[in-house]
mmCIF file of C-alpha atoms and ligand atoms in Angstrom:
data_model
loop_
_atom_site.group_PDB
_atom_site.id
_atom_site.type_symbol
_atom_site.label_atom_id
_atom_site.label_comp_id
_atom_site.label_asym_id
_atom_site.label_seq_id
_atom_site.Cartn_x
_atom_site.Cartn_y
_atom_site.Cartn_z
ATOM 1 C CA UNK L 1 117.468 91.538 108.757
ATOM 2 C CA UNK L 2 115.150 94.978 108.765
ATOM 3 C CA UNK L 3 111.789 94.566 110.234
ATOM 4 C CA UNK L 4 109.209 97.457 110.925
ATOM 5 C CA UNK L 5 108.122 96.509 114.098
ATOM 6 C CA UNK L 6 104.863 97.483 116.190
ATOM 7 C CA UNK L 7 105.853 98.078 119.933
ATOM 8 C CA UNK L 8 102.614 99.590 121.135
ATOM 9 C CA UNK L 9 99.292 100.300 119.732
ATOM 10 C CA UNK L 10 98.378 103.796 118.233
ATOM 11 C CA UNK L 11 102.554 104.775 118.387
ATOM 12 C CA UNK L 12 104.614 104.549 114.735
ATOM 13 C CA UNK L 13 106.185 101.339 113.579
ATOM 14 C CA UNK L 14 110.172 101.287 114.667
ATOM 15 C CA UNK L 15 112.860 100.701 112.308
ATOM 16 C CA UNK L 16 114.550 97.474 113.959
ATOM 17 C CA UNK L 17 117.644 95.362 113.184
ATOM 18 C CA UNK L 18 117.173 91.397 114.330
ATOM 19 C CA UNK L 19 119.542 88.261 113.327
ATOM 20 C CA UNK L 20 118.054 85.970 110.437
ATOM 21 C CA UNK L 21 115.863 83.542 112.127
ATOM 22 C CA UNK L 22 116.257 79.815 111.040
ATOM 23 C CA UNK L 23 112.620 78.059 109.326
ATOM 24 C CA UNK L 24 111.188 75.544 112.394
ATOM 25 C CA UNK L 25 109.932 72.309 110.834
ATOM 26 C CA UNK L 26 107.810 72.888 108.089
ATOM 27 C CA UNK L 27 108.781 76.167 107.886
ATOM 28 C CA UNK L 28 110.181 78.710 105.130
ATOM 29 C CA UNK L 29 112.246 81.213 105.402
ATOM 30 C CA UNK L 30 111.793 84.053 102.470
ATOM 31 C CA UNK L 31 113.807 87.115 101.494
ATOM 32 C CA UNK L 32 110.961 89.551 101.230
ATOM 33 C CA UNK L 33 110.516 91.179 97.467
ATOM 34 C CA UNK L 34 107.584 93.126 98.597
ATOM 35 C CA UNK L 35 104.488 93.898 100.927
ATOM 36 C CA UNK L 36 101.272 95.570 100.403
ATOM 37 C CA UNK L 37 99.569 97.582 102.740
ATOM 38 C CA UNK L 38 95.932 96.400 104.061
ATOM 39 C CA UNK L 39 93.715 98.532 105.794
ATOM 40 C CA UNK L 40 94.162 95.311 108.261
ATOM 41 C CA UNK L 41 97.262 96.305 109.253
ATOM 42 C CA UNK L 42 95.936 100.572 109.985
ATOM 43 C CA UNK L 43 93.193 98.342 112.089
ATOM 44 C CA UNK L 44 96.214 96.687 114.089
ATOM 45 C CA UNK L 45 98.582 99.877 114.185
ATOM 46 C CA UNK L 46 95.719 101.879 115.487
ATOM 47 C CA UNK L 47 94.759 99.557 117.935
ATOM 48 C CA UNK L 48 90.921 99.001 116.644
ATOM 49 C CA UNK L 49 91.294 95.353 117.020
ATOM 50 C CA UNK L 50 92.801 93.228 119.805
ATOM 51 C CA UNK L 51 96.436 92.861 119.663
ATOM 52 C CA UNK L 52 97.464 89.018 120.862
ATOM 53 C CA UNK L 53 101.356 89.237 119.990
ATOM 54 C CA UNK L 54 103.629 92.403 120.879
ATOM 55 C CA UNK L 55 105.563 93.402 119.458
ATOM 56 C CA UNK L 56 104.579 92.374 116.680
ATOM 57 C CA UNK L 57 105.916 92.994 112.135
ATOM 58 C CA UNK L 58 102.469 93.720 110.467
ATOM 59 C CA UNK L 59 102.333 92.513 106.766
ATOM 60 C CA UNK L 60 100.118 90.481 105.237
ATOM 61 C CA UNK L 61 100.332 90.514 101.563
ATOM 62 C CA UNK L 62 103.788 89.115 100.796
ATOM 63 C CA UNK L 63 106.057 88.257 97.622
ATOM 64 C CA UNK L 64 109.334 86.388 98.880
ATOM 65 C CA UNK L 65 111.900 84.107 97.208
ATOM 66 C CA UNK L 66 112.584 80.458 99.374
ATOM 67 C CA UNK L 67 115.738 81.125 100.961
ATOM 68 C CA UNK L 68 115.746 77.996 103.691
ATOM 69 C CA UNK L 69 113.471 75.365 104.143
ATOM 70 C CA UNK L 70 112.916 73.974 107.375
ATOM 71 C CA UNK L 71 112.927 70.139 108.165
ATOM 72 C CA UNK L 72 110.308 68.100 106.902
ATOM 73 C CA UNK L 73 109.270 70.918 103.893
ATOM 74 C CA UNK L 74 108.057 69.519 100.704
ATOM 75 C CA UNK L 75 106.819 71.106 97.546
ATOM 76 C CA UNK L 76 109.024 74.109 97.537
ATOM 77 C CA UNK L 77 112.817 74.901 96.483
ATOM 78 C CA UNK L 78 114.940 77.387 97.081
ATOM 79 C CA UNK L 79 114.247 80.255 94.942
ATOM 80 C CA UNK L 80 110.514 79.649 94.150
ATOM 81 C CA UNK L 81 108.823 82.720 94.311
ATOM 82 C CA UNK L 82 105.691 82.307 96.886
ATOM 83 C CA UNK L 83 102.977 84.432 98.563
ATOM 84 C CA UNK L 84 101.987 84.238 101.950
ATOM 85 C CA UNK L 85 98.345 85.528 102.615
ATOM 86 C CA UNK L 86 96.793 86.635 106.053
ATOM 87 C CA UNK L 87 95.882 83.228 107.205
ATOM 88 C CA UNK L 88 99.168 81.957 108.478
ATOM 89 C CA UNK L 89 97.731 78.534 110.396
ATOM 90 C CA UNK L 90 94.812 76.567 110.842
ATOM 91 C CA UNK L 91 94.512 74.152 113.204
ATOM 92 C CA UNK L 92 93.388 71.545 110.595
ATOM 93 C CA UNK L 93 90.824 69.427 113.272
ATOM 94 C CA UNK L 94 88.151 71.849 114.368
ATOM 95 C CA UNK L 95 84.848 71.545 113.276
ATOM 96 C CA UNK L 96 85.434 74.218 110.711
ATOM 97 C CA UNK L 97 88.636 73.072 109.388
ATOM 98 C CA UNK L 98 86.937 69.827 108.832
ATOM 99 C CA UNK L 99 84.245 71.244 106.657
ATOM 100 C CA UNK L 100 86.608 73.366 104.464
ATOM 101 C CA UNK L 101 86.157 76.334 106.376
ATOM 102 C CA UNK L 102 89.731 77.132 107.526
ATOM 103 C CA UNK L 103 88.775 80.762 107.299
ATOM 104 C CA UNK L 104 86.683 80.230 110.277
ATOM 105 C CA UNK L 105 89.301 77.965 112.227
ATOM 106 C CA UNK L 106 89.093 78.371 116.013
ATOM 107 C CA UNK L 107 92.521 78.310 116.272
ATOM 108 C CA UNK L 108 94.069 80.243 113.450
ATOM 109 C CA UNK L 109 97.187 81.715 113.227
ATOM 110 C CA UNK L 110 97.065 85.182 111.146
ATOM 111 C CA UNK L 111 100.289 86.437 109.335
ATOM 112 C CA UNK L 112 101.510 89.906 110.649
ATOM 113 C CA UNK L 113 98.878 89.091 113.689
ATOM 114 C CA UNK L 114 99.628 86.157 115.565
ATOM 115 C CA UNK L 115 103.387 85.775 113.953
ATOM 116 C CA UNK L 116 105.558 88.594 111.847
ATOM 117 C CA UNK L 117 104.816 89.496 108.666
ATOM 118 C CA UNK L 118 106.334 90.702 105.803
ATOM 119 C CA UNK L 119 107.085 94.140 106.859
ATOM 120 C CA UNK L 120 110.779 93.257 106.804
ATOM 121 C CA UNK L 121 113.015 91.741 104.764
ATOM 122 C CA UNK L 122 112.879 88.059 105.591
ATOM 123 C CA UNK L 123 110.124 86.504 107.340
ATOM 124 C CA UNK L 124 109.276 83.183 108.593
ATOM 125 C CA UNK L 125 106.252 81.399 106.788
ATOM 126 C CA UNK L 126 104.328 78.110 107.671
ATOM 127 C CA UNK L 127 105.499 76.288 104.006
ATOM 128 C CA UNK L 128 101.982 74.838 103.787
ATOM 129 C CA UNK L 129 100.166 78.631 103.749
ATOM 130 C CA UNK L 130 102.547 79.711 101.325
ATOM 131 C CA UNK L 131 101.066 79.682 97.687
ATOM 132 C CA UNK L 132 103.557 79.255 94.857
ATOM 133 C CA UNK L 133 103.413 82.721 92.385
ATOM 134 C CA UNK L 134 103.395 81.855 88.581
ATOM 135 C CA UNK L 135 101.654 84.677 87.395
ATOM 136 C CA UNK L 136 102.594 86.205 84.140
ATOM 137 C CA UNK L 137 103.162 89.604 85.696
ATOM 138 C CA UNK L 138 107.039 89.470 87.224
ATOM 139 C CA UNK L 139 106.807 92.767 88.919
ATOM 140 C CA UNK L 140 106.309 91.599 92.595
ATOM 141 C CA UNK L 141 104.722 95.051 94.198
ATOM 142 C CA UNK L 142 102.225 94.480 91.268
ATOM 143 C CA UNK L 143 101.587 90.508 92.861
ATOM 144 C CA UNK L 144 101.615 91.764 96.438
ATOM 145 C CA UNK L 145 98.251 93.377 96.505
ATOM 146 C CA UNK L 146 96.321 90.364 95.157
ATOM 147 C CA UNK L 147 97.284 88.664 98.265
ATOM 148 C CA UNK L 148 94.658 90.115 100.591
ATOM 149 C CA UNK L 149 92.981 93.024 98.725
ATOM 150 C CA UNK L 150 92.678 90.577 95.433
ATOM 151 C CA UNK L 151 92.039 87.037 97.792
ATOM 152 C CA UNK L 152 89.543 88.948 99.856
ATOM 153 C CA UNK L 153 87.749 90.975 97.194
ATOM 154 C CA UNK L 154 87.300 87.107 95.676
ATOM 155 C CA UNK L 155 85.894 85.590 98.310
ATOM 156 C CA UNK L 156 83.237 88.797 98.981
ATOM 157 C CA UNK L 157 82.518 88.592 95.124
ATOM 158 C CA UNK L 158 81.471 84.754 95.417
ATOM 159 C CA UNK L 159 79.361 85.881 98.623
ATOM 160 C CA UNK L 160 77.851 88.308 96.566
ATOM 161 C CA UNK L 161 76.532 85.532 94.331
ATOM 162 C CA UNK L 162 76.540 84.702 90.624
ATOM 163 C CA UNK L 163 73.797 86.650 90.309
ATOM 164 C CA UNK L 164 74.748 90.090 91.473
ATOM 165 C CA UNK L 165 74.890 91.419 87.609
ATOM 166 C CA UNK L 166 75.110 95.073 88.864
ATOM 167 C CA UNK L 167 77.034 94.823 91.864
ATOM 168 C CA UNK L 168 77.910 97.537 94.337
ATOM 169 C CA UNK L 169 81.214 98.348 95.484
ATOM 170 C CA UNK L 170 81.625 100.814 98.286
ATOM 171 C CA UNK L 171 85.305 102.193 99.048
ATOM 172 C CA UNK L 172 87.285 102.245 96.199
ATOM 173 C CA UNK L 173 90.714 101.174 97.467
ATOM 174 C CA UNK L 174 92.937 98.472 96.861
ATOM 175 C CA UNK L 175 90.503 95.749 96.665
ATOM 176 C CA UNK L 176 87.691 97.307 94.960
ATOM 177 C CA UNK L 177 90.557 98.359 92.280
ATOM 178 C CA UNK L 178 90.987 94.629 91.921
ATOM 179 C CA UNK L 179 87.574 93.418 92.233
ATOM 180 C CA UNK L 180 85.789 95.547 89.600
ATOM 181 C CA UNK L 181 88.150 94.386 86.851
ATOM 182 C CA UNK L 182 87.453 90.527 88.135
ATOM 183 C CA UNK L 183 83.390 91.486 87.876
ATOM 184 C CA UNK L 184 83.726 93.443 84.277
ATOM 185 C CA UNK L 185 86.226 90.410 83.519
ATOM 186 C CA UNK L 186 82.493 88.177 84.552
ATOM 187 C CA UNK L 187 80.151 90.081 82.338
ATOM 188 C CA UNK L 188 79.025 92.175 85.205
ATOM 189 C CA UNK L 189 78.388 95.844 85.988
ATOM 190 C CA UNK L 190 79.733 97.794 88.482
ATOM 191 C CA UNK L 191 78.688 100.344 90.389
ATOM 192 C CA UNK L 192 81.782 102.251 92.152
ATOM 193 C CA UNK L 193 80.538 104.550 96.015
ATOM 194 C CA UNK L 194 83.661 106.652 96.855
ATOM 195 C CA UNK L 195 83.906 109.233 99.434
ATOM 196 C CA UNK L 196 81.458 111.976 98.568
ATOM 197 C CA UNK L 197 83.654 114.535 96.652
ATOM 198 C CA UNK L 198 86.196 112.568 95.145
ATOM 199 C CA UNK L 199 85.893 112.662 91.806
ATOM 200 C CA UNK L 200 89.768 111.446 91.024
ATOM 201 C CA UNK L 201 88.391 107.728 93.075
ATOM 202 C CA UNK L 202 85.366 107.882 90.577
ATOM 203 C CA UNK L 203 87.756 108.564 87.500
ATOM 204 C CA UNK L 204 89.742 105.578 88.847
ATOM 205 C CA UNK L 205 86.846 103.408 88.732
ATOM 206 C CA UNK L 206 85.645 104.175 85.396
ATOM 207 C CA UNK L 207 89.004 103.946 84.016
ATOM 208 C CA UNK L 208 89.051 100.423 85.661
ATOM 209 C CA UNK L 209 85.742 99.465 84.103
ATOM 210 C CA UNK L 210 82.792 100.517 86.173
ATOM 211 C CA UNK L 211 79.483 101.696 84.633
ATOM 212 C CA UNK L 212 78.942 104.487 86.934
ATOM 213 C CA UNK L 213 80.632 106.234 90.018
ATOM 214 C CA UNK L 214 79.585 108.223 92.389
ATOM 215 C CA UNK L 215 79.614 109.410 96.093
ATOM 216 C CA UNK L 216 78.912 106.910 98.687
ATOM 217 C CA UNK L 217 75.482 109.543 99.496
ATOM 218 C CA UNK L 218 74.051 109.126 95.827
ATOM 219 C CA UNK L 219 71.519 106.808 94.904
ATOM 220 C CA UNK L 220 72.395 103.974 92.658
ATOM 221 C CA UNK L 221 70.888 104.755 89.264
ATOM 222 C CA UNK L 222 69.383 101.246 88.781
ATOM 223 C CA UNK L 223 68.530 98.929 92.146
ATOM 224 C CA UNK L 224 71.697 96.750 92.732
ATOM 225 C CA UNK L 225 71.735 93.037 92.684
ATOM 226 C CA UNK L 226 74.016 92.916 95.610
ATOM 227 C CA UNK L 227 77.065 95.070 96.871
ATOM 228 C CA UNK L 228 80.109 94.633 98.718
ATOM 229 C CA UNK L 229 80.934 97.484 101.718
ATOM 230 C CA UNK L 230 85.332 97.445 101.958
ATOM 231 C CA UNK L 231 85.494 101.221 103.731
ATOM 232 C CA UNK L 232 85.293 100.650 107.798
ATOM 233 C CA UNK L 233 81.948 102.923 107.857
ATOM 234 C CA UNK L 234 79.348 101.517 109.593
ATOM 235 C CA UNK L 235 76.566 103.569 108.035
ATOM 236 C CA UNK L 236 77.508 102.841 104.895
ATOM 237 C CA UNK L 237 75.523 99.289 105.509
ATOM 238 C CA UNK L 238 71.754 100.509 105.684
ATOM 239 C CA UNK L 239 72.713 103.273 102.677
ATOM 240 C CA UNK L 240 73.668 99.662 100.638
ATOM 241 C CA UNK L 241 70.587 98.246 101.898
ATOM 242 C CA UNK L 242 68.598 100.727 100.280
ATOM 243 C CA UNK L 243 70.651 101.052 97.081
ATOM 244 C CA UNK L 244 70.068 96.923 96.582
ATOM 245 C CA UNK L 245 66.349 95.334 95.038
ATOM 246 C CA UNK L 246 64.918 92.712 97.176
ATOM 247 C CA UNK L 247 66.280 90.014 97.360
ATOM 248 C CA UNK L 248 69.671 91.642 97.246
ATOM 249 C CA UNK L 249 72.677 90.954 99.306
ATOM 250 C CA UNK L 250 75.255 93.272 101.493
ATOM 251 C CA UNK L 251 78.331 91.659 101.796
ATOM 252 C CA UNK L 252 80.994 93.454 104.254
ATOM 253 C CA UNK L 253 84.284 92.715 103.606
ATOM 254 C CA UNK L 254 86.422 94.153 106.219
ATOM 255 C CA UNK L 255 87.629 93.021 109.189
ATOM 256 C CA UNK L 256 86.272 95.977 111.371
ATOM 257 C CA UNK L 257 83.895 98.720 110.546
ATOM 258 C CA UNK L 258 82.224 101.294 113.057
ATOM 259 C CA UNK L 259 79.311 100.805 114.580
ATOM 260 C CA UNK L 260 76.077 100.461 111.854
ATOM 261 C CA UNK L 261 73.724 103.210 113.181
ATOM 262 C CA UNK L 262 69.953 102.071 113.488
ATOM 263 C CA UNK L 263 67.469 101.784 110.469
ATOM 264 C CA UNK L 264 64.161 100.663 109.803
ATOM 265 C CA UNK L 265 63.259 97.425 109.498
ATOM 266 C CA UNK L 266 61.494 97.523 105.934
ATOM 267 C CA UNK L 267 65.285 98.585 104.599
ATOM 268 C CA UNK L 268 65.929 95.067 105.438
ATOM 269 C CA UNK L 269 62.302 93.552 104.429
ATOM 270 C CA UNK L 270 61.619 91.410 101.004
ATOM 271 C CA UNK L 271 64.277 89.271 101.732
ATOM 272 C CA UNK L 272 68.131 91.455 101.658
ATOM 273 C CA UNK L 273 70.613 90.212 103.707
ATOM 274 C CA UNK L 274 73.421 91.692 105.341
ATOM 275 C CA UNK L 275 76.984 89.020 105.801
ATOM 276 C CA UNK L 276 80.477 89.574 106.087
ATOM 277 C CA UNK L 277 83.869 87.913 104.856
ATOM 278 C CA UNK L 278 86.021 86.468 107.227
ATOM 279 C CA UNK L 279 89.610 86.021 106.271
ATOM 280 C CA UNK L 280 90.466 83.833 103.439
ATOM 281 C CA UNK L 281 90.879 79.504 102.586
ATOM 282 C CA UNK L 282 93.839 78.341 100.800
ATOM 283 C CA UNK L 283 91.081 77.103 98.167
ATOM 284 C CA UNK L 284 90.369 80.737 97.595
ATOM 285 C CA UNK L 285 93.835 81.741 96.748
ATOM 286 C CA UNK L 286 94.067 79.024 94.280
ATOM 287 C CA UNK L 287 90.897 80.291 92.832
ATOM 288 C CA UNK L 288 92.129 83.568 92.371
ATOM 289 C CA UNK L 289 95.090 83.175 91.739
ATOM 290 C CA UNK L 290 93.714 80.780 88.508
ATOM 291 C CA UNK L 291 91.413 83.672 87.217
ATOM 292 C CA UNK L 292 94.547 86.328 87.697
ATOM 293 C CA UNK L 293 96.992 84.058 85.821
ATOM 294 C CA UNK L 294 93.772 83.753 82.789
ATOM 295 C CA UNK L 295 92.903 87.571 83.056
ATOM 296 C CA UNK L 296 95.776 89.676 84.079
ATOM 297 C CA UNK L 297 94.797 92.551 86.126
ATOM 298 C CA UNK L 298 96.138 96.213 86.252
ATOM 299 C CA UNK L 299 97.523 95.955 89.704
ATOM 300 C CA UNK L 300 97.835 99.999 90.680
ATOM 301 C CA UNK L 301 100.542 100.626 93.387
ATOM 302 C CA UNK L 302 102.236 103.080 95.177
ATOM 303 C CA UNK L 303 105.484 102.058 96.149
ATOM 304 C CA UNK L 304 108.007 102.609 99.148
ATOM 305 C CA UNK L 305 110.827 102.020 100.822
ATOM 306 C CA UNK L 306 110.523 99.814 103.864
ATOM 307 C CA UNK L 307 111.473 102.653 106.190
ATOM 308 C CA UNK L 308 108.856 104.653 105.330
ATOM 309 C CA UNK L 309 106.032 102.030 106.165
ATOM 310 C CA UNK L 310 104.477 104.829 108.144
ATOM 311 C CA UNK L 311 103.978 107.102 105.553
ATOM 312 C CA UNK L 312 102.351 104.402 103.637
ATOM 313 C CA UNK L 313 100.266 103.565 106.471
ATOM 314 C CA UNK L 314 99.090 107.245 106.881
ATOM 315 C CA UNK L 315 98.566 107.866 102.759
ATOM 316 C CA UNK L 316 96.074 104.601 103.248
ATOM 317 C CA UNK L 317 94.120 105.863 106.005
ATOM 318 C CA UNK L 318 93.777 109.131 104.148
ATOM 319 C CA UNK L 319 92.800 107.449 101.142
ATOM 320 C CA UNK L 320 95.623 109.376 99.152
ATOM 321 C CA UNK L 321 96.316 106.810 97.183
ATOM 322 C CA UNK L 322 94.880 105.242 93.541
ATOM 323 C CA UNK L 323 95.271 101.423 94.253
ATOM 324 C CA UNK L 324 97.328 99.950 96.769
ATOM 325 C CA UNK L 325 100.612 100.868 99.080
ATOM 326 C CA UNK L 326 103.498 98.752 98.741
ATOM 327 C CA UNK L 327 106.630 98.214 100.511
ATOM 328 C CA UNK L 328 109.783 97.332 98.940
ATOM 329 C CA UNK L 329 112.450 96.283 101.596
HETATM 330 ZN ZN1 ZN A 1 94.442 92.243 104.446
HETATM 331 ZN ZN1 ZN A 2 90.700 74.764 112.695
#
């Protein structure tokens, strides 16, 4: 098998060749069909968050066909199509897990973190944390981004509330591509921040449904019920806070952001709240995955070879691209 392989924070992914592993018990073994990008995975390349496994294949967002099932696997067959999402594990008996937050599990197990991902061709998958794919779109670089832009962009959208009716969204990458047509799909409005400048993002966005788009330093033109934050900038949190009426709600959605510079407490006053998303619950994925199959989405992509995962990492992090990078092994 191919696998792009992380050796050492900061330094590109290496092209390696490895022998097909065999699935453990209760494990799958997939033939990779294709991998989005997630800003994740620039947040584990560059080092930004702390790297428990090395080396390690990044990947989070995989399409793969069952090749070999493991001993004690039920509920798949060789040849179902699946998708394996970032959470990889969950202990299943911490308080958390017990209450039906598996997204907060204290021992998790994160795909592409903790255990390779799908930047290769076959990976290794925990059959239980693998979703089964019957969407009506067959194209699999078109599935591969719902699996953590899509799932995540959900599960900030519920935090948001049912009654964010003009709803936020700053960064307009791969999930806010996905997210705005799930909110227009709701009745709701969108309001689309870019980077300030980029009018092809804010093109993007209307094209995709949103009321209005603009750069991340304009003012909303009505107050915002709530808005989700998915670009890593820490100051974009109190520039939300204003934007949002009381009452309103900030959600953050990544997994790292830089530092939130200080701002006066009245930006905060009449009740807004600032929270954050923390990975995903297979309940989510099911969710979504239901409201994709009953509104198909236009899933924009980008797509490249797996050799090239290093290009695709660096057209993210420049924000060159409309949608979201895939990789086809
Ligand atoms: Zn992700
Ligand atoms: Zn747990």
């Amino acid at each position: 098998m191919r696998a792009m392989v992380l050796n050492t924070a900061m330094l590109p992914l290496e092209l390696e060749r490895r022998s097909i592993p065999q699935p453990g018990p209760g494990e799958l073994r997939l033939r990779v069909l294709a991998c989005a990008v997630c800003r994740t995975d620039l947040h584990i390349v560059d080092g930004e968050l702390p790297l428990p496994v090395l080396p390690i294949v990044p990947g989070h967002e995989i399409v793969g066909v069952v090749e070999a099932l493991g001993a004690g696997v039920e509920g798949h067959r060789a040849g179902d199509r699946v998708g394996v999402p970032w959470l990889g594990h969950s202990c299943g008996c911490c308080a958390f897990c017990i209450e039906g937050h598996e997204n907060l599990c204290d021992a998790p197990r994160f795909t592409g973190y903790h255990r390779d991902g799908g930047f290769a061709s076959h990976v290794i998958a925990e059959a239980a944390f693998c979703m089964p794919l019957t969407l009506p779109e067959t194209d699999a670089a078109r599935i591969a981004p719902l699996l953590c832009a899509g799932l995540i962009g959900w599960r900030s959208l519920k935090a948001a509330g049912e009654g964010a009716h003009r709803l936020g969204l700053y960064g307009f990458g791969a999930a806010a591509h996905l997210v705005a047509q799930v909110a227009t799909a709701q009745g709701r409005e969108v309001y689309a921040f870019t980077r300030p400048g980029d009018h092809e993002a804010q093109a993007f966005a209307r094209g995709l449904g949103a009321r209005w788009a603009g750069g991340s330093d304009e003012c909303a033109p009505e107050p915002l019920d709530a808005a989700i934050i998915f670009a890593p900038a820490g100051q974009l949190v109190p520039a939300a806070l204003r934007a949002v009426r009381k009452g309103g709600r900030v959600v953050c959605g990544g997994i790292h952001m830089s530092d939130i510079p200080a701002f006066p407490y009245r930006w905060l006053w009449e009740e807004r709240s600032v929270s954050s998303v923390a990975n995903l619950t297979r309940a989510d994925a099911c969710e979504f995955l239901d409201f994709a199959q009953a509104h198909p989405l236009q899933v924009h992509v980008r797509t490249y070879p797996l050799r090239q995962a290093n290009e695709a990492l660096d057209d993210v992090r420049a924000g060159r691209i409309e949608g979201a990078a895939v990789l086809l092994p």
